[in-house]
mmCIF file of C-alpha atoms in Angstrom:
data_model
loop_
_atom_site.group_PDB
_atom_site.id
_atom_site.type_symbol
_atom_site.label_atom_id
_atom_site.label_comp_id
_atom_site.label_asym_id
_atom_site.label_seq_id
_atom_site.Cartn_x
_atom_site.Cartn_y
_atom_site.Cartn_z
ATOM 1 C CA MET A 19 129.882 15.166 32.106
ATOM 2 C CA ALA A 20 132.707 17.466 33.328
ATOM 3 C CA LYS A 21 134.499 15.053 35.728
ATOM 4 C CA ASP A 22 134.196 18.229 38.039
ATOM 5 C CA LYS A 23 130.866 20.112 36.824
ATOM 6 C CA LEU A 24 127.872 19.832 39.048
ATOM 7 C CA THR A 25 125.035 18.203 38.028
ATOM 8 C CA PRO A 26 121.852 21.043 38.703
ATOM 9 C CA LYS A 27 120.352 20.515 41.671
ATOM 10 C CA GLN A 28 124.365 20.581 43.728
ATOM 11 C CA ASP A 29 124.662 23.703 42.065
ATOM 12 C CA MET A 30 121.782 24.793 43.244
ATOM 13 C CA PHE A 31 122.578 22.573 47.147
ATOM 14 C CA VAL A 32 126.253 25.031 46.866
ATOM 15 C CA LYS A 33 124.043 28.364 46.631
ATOM 16 C CA GLU A 34 121.015 26.674 49.267
ATOM 17 C CA TYR A 35 124.124 26.269 52.354
ATOM 18 C CA LEU A 36 125.503 29.467 51.258
ATOM 19 C CA VAL A 37 122.583 30.300 53.166
ATOM 20 C CA ASP A 38 122.362 29.487 56.427
ATOM 21 C CA LEU A 39 125.567 26.442 56.357
ATOM 22 C CA ASN A 40 122.401 24.578 57.524
ATOM 23 C CA ALA A 41 122.941 21.068 54.477
ATOM 24 C CA THR A 42 119.752 19.452 55.272
ATOM 25 C CA GLN A 43 118.370 22.881 54.712
ATOM 26 C CA ALA A 44 120.000 23.069 51.358
ATOM 27 C CA ALA A 45 119.280 19.930 50.329
ATOM 28 C CA VAL A 46 115.486 20.306 51.624
ATOM 29 C CA ARG A 47 115.401 23.748 49.244
ATOM 30 C CA ALA A 48 117.307 22.621 46.530
ATOM 31 C CA GLY A 49 115.101 19.579 45.830
ATOM 32 C CA TYR A 50 115.395 16.978 47.363
ATOM 33 C CA SER A 51 113.056 15.318 49.809
ATOM 34 C CA ALA A 52 112.152 16.591 52.752
ATOM 35 C CA LYS A 53 113.074 12.850 53.468
ATOM 36 C CA THR A 54 116.448 12.405 52.723
ATOM 37 C CA ALA A 55 117.745 15.710 53.542
ATOM 38 C CA GLU A 56 119.781 14.800 56.400
ATOM 39 C CA ALA A 57 121.120 12.157 54.569
ATOM 40 C CA ILE A 58 122.181 14.238 51.446
ATOM 41 C CA GLY A 59 123.127 16.726 52.273
ATOM 42 C CA LEU A 60 125.899 15.162 54.791
ATOM 43 C CA GLU A 61 126.649 13.140 51.697
ATOM 44 C CA ASN A 62 127.121 16.160 49.249
ATOM 45 C CA LEU A 63 129.548 18.038 51.985
ATOM 46 C CA GLY A 64 131.604 15.110 52.023
ATOM 47 C CA LYS A 65 131.856 15.150 48.172
ATOM 48 C CA PRO A 66 134.639 17.104 46.969
ATOM 49 C CA ARG A 67 133.947 18.489 43.708
ATOM 50 C CA ILE A 68 131.098 19.884 45.920
ATOM 51 C CA LYS A 69 133.217 21.006 49.257
ATOM 52 C CA ALA A 70 135.646 22.402 46.521
ATOM 53 C CA ALA A 71 132.182 24.459 45.113
ATOM 54 C CA ILE A 72 131.350 25.831 47.965
ATOM 55 C CA ASP A 73 135.029 27.140 49.328
ATOM 56 C CA ARG A 74 135.450 28.993 46.258
ATOM 57 C CA ALA A 75 131.848 30.411 46.140
ATOM 58 C CA ILE A 76 132.697 31.313 50.517
ATOM 59 C CA LYS A 77 135.401 32.733 48.446
ATOM 60 C CA LYS A 78 134.103 34.842 45.646
ATOM 61 C CA ARG A 79 131.780 35.687 48.270
ATOM 62 C CA SER A 80 134.717 36.630 50.448
ATOM 63 C CA GLU A 81 136.426 38.923 48.006
ATOM 64 C CA ARG A 82 133.433 41.379 46.584
ATOM 65 C CA THR A 83 132.110 42.257 50.002
ATOM 66 C CA GLU A 84 135.222 42.437 51.766
ATOM 67 C CA ILE A 85 133.457 40.432 54.841
ATOM 68 C CA LYS A 86 135.806 37.821 56.243
ATOM 69 C CA ALA A 87 135.152 34.722 57.734
ATOM 70 C CA ASP A 88 136.628 35.697 61.818
ATOM 71 C CA ASP A 89 134.874 39.060 60.357
ATOM 72 C CA VAL A 90 131.244 37.151 60.651
ATOM 73 C CA LEU A 91 133.032 34.718 63.650
ATOM 74 C CA GLN A 92 133.124 38.177 65.661
ATOM 75 C CA TYR A 93 129.757 39.778 64.821
ATOM 76 C CA TRP A 94 127.721 36.155 65.645
ATOM 77 C CA HIS A 95 129.610 35.943 68.996
ATOM 78 C CA ASP A 96 129.355 39.851 69.961
ATOM 79 C CA ILE A 97 126.046 38.738 69.997
ATOM 80 C CA ALA A 98 126.685 35.524 72.031
ATOM 81 C CA THR A 99 128.124 36.963 74.233
ATOM 82 C CA ALA A 100 127.022 40.528 75.112
ATOM 83 C CA ASP A 101 124.722 41.272 78.077
ATOM 84 C CA PRO A 102 121.042 41.409 77.931
ATOM 85 C CA ASN A 103 121.469 43.459 81.695
ATOM 86 C CA GLU A 104 123.474 46.019 79.537
ATOM 87 C CA ILE A 105 119.476 46.970 77.757
ATOM 88 C CA ILE A 106 117.321 46.143 80.271
ATOM 89 C CA GLN A 107 116.842 45.581 84.095
ATOM 90 C CA LEU A 108 114.418 43.092 86.293
ATOM 91 C CA ARG A 109 115.585 45.223 89.967
ATOM 92 C CA ARG A 110 114.550 44.282 93.324
ATOM 93 C CA VAL A 111 114.939 47.194 94.918
ATOM 94 C CA CYS A 112 113.843 48.688 98.699
ATOM 95 C CA CYS A 113 110.651 50.286 100.550
ATOM 96 C CA ARG A 114 110.560 53.649 101.430
ATOM 97 C CA HIS A 115 111.008 52.023 105.511
ATOM 98 C CA CYS A 116 114.371 49.419 104.058
ATOM 99 C CA HIS A 117 117.638 52.443 105.051
ATOM 100 C CA GLY A 118 114.817 54.773 107.151
ATOM 101 C CA LYS A 119 116.105 54.985 111.468
ATOM 102 C CA ASP A 120 114.773 52.349 113.112
ATOM 103 C CA PHE A 121 112.914 51.883 110.034
ATOM 104 C CA GLN A 122 110.559 54.428 110.035
ATOM 105 C CA TYR A 123 109.845 56.401 106.042
ATOM 106 C CA GLN A 124 112.170 57.368 104.029
ATOM 107 C CA TRP A 125 111.930 60.552 102.268
ATOM 108 C CA ARG A 126 114.350 62.398 99.885
ATOM 109 C CA ASP A 127 114.755 65.979 100.947
ATOM 110 C CA GLU A 128 113.315 67.659 103.432
ATOM 111 C CA GLU A 129 111.633 69.242 100.381
ATOM 112 C CA GLU A 130 110.333 66.123 100.297
ATOM 113 C CA TYR A 131 109.098 66.484 103.898
ATOM 114 C CA GLN A 132 107.014 70.182 103.293
ATOM 115 C CA VAL A 133 104.872 70.470 100.393
ATOM 116 C CA ALA A 134 103.985 66.100 101.897
ATOM 117 C CA VAL A 135 102.926 68.643 105.446
ATOM 118 C CA GLN A 136 101.357 70.814 102.874
ATOM 119 C CA MET A 137 99.019 68.755 100.817
ATOM 120 C CA ALA A 138 98.529 67.054 104.871
ATOM 121 C CA ARG A 139 97.528 70.351 106.007
ATOM 122 C CA GLU A 140 95.589 71.538 102.826
ATOM 123 C CA ALA A 141 93.376 68.578 102.775
ATOM 124 C CA ALA A 142 92.941 68.294 106.868
ATOM 125 C CA LYS A 143 91.301 71.891 105.821
ATOM 126 C CA ALA A 144 88.966 70.832 103.448
ATOM 127 C CA GLU A 145 87.821 69.007 105.517
ATOM 128 C CA ASP A 146 87.709 71.397 108.141
ATOM 129 C CA LYS A 147 89.713 68.984 110.206
ATOM 130 C CA LYS A 148 93.183 68.399 112.585
ATOM 131 C CA PRO A 149 96.308 67.656 109.996
ATOM 132 C CA VAL A 150 97.558 65.101 110.273
ATOM 133 C CA ILE A 151 101.185 65.525 109.942
ATOM 134 C CA PRO A 152 104.130 62.811 108.759
ATOM 135 C CA SER A 153 106.190 62.220 110.476
ATOM 136 C CA LYS A 154 110.148 62.076 109.524
ATOM 137 C CA ALA A 155 111.685 60.469 112.176
ATOM 138 C CA GLY A 156 112.707 58.223 109.279
ATOM 139 C CA GLY A 157 115.886 60.712 108.245
ATOM 140 C CA TYR A 158 116.116 61.841 104.771
ATOM 141 C CA GLY A 159 118.544 60.347 102.257
ATOM 142 C CA PHE A 160 115.722 58.167 100.389
ATOM 143 C CA ASN A 161 117.222 56.661 97.404
ATOM 144 C CA PRO A 162 114.746 54.303 95.373
ATOM 145 C CA LYS A 163 117.627 52.178 94.281
ATOM 146 C CA GLN A 164 119.253 50.592 96.965
ATOM 147 C CA ARG A 165 118.824 47.746 97.146
ATOM 148 C CA PRO A 166 115.421 46.271 99.916
ATOM 149 C CA HIS A 167 117.067 45.662 103.363
ATOM 150 C CA PRO A 168 116.643 42.513 104.533
ATOM 151 C CA LYS A 169 115.525 42.761 107.801
ATOM 152 C CA CYS A 170 112.497 45.390 107.162
ATOM 153 C CA PRO A 171 109.146 44.976 108.660
ATOM 154 C CA TYR A 172 107.979 46.524 105.872
ATOM 155 C CA CYS A 173 107.682 44.473 103.100
ATOM 156 C CA TRP A 174 110.206 41.036 104.617
ATOM 157 C CA GLY A 175 113.565 42.261 103.201
ATOM 158 C CA GLU A 176 111.441 41.895 99.399
ATOM 159 C CA GLY A 177 111.369 45.105 98.521
ATOM 160 C CA HIS A 178 109.609 45.298 95.509
ATOM 161 C CA VAL A 179 110.359 44.925 91.507
ATOM 162 C CA GLU A 180 110.782 47.620 89.012
ATOM 163 C CA ILE A 181 111.523 47.709 85.288
ATOM 164 C CA HIS A 182 114.234 49.756 83.994
ATOM 165 C CA ALA A 183 114.809 50.322 80.687
ATOM 166 C CA GLU A 184 118.644 51.149 80.001
ATOM 167 C CA ASP A 185 118.914 54.667 77.240
ATOM 168 C CA THR A 186 120.128 52.288 73.979
ATOM 169 C CA ARG A 187 122.679 55.323 72.588
ATOM 170 C CA PHE A 188 125.055 54.681 75.253
ATOM 171 C CA LEU A 189 125.188 50.812 75.497
ATOM 172 C CA SER A 190 128.413 49.052 75.022
ATOM 173 C CA PRO A 191 128.943 47.974 71.367
ATOM 174 C CA LYS A 192 128.537 44.769 71.943
ATOM 175 C CA ALA A 193 125.195 45.495 73.950
ATOM 176 C CA LYS A 194 124.498 47.631 70.246
ATOM 177 C CA LEU A 195 124.363 44.362 68.268
ATOM 178 C CA LEU A 196 122.207 42.378 70.626
ATOM 179 C CA TYR A 197 119.032 45.679 70.573
ATOM 180 C CA ALA A 198 116.875 44.774 67.443
ATOM 181 C CA GLY A 199 114.379 47.601 68.433
ATOM 182 C CA VAL A 200 111.276 48.688 70.574
ATOM 183 C CA LYS A 201 107.840 48.204 70.013
ATOM 184 C CA GLN A 202 105.103 50.006 71.156
ATOM 185 C CA THR A 203 101.871 47.428 73.184
ATOM 186 C CA ALA A 204 98.750 48.301 75.441
ATOM 187 C CA ALA A 205 100.613 47.666 78.342
ATOM 188 C CA GLY A 206 103.590 49.753 77.420
ATOM 189 C CA ILE A 207 106.839 49.158 75.154
ATOM 190 C CA GLU A 208 108.488 45.831 74.439
ATOM 191 C CA ILE A 209 112.541 45.437 74.061
ATOM 192 C CA LYS A 210 113.662 43.105 71.529
ATOM 193 C CA MET A 211 116.680 41.494 71.821
ATOM 194 C CA ARG A 212 118.579 38.750 68.693
ATOM 195 C CA ASP A 213 118.724 35.255 69.793
ATOM 196 C CA GLN A 214 121.342 34.296 71.446
ATOM 197 C CA ASP A 215 121.683 30.793 71.405
ATOM 198 C CA LYS A 216 120.881 31.745 67.383
ATOM 199 C CA ALA A 217 123.712 32.998 67.958
ATOM 200 C CA MET A 218 126.113 30.563 69.484
ATOM 201 C CA GLU A 219 124.838 28.172 67.391
ATOM 202 C CA ASN A 220 126.193 29.850 63.778
ATOM 203 C CA VAL A 221 129.913 30.332 66.327
ATOM 204 C CA ALA A 222 129.501 25.881 66.963
ATOM 205 C CA ARG A 223 128.031 25.744 63.230
ATOM 206 C CA HIS A 224 131.516 28.105 61.784
ATOM 207 C CA LEU A 225 134.064 26.181 63.964
ATOM 208 C CA GLY A 226 132.984 22.961 63.038
ATOM 209 C CA MET A 227 132.090 21.941 66.064
ATOM 210 C CA PHE A 228 128.480 20.542 65.160
ATOM 211 C CA VAL A 229 128.721 16.914 62.634
ATOM 212 C CA GLU A 230 125.533 16.479 61.366
ATOM 213 C CA LYS A 231 124.790 12.367 61.882
ATOM 214 C CA LYS A 232 123.534 10.144 59.817
ATOM 215 C CA GLU A 233 121.540 7.126 61.157
ATOM 216 C CA ILE A 234 122.443 3.399 59.791
ATOM 217 C CA THR A 235 119.853 1.073 59.860
ATOM 218 C CA GLY A 236 119.795 -2.531 58.418
ATOM 219 C CA THR A 237 121.723 -6.058 59.554
ATOM 220 C CA LEU A 238 125.158 -6.625 59.774
ATOM 221 C CA GLU A 239 126.661 -10.386 58.987
ATOM 222 C CA VAL A 240 130.264 -10.617 60.843
ATOM 223 C CA GLY A 241 132.495 -14.189 59.938
ATOM 224 C CA ILE A 242 134.282 -15.048 62.313
ATOM 225 C CA LYS A 243 136.826 -17.863 61.079
ATOM 226 C CA LEU A 244 137.593 -20.152 64.733
ATOM 227 C CA PRO A 245 141.156 -21.666 64.998
ATOM 228 C CA SER A 246 140.591 -25.650 63.867
ATOM 229 C CA ASP A 247 142.052 -27.029 67.356
ATOM 230 C CA ILE A 248 139.261 -25.200 69.719
ATOM 231 C CA PRO A 249 137.271 -28.282 70.703
ATOM 232 C CA ASP A 250 133.877 -28.228 70.154
ATOM 233 C CA ASP A 251 132.940 -27.628 73.527
#
């Protein structure tokens, strides 16, 4: 066998390692025993001819696809550091009393109030009763996006929960990478996002921050030679 030629398993290991840069899984997929895959993977990465083969394969792939390692690293970093709140938010918003005058019910505007008055009159007429006209003492200007008032006696400053999904057409470039689609469910919609922990793990792996460790077990005999002039006691 030529000095730089790899065995079939080693060659397969190189190909599989390029898939996810995981030496242990590459060893398993290349046909090594799962029990020793971690040790074999670490050992293979330390062999100069295998390391050289990996470097050559990465260089060829980069030249073929015109994708640089920096581009891949930037891609994973953008996903890992994107803000999920750009895509979906859980908001705690105010109730109708939070910002009304003296914490009275607050209307959006005069039109909304008049619609409520008309509905009260029609309901009373249908039941042949005197209408109960709603109060407008709380004033106008209700904004459902405002935060709860901490002293509101109606919601105790907690408001209510509202889930808001952003229009994905207007996401930032990083948030668009994080967004992985939407699925219709019986309860509504499910927003899917890419795994940010996995993305950051890929960043760390590409930067060489992860070192696969091999546990060594057994006994070690150590011989100590003492000077002859040390007393026996």
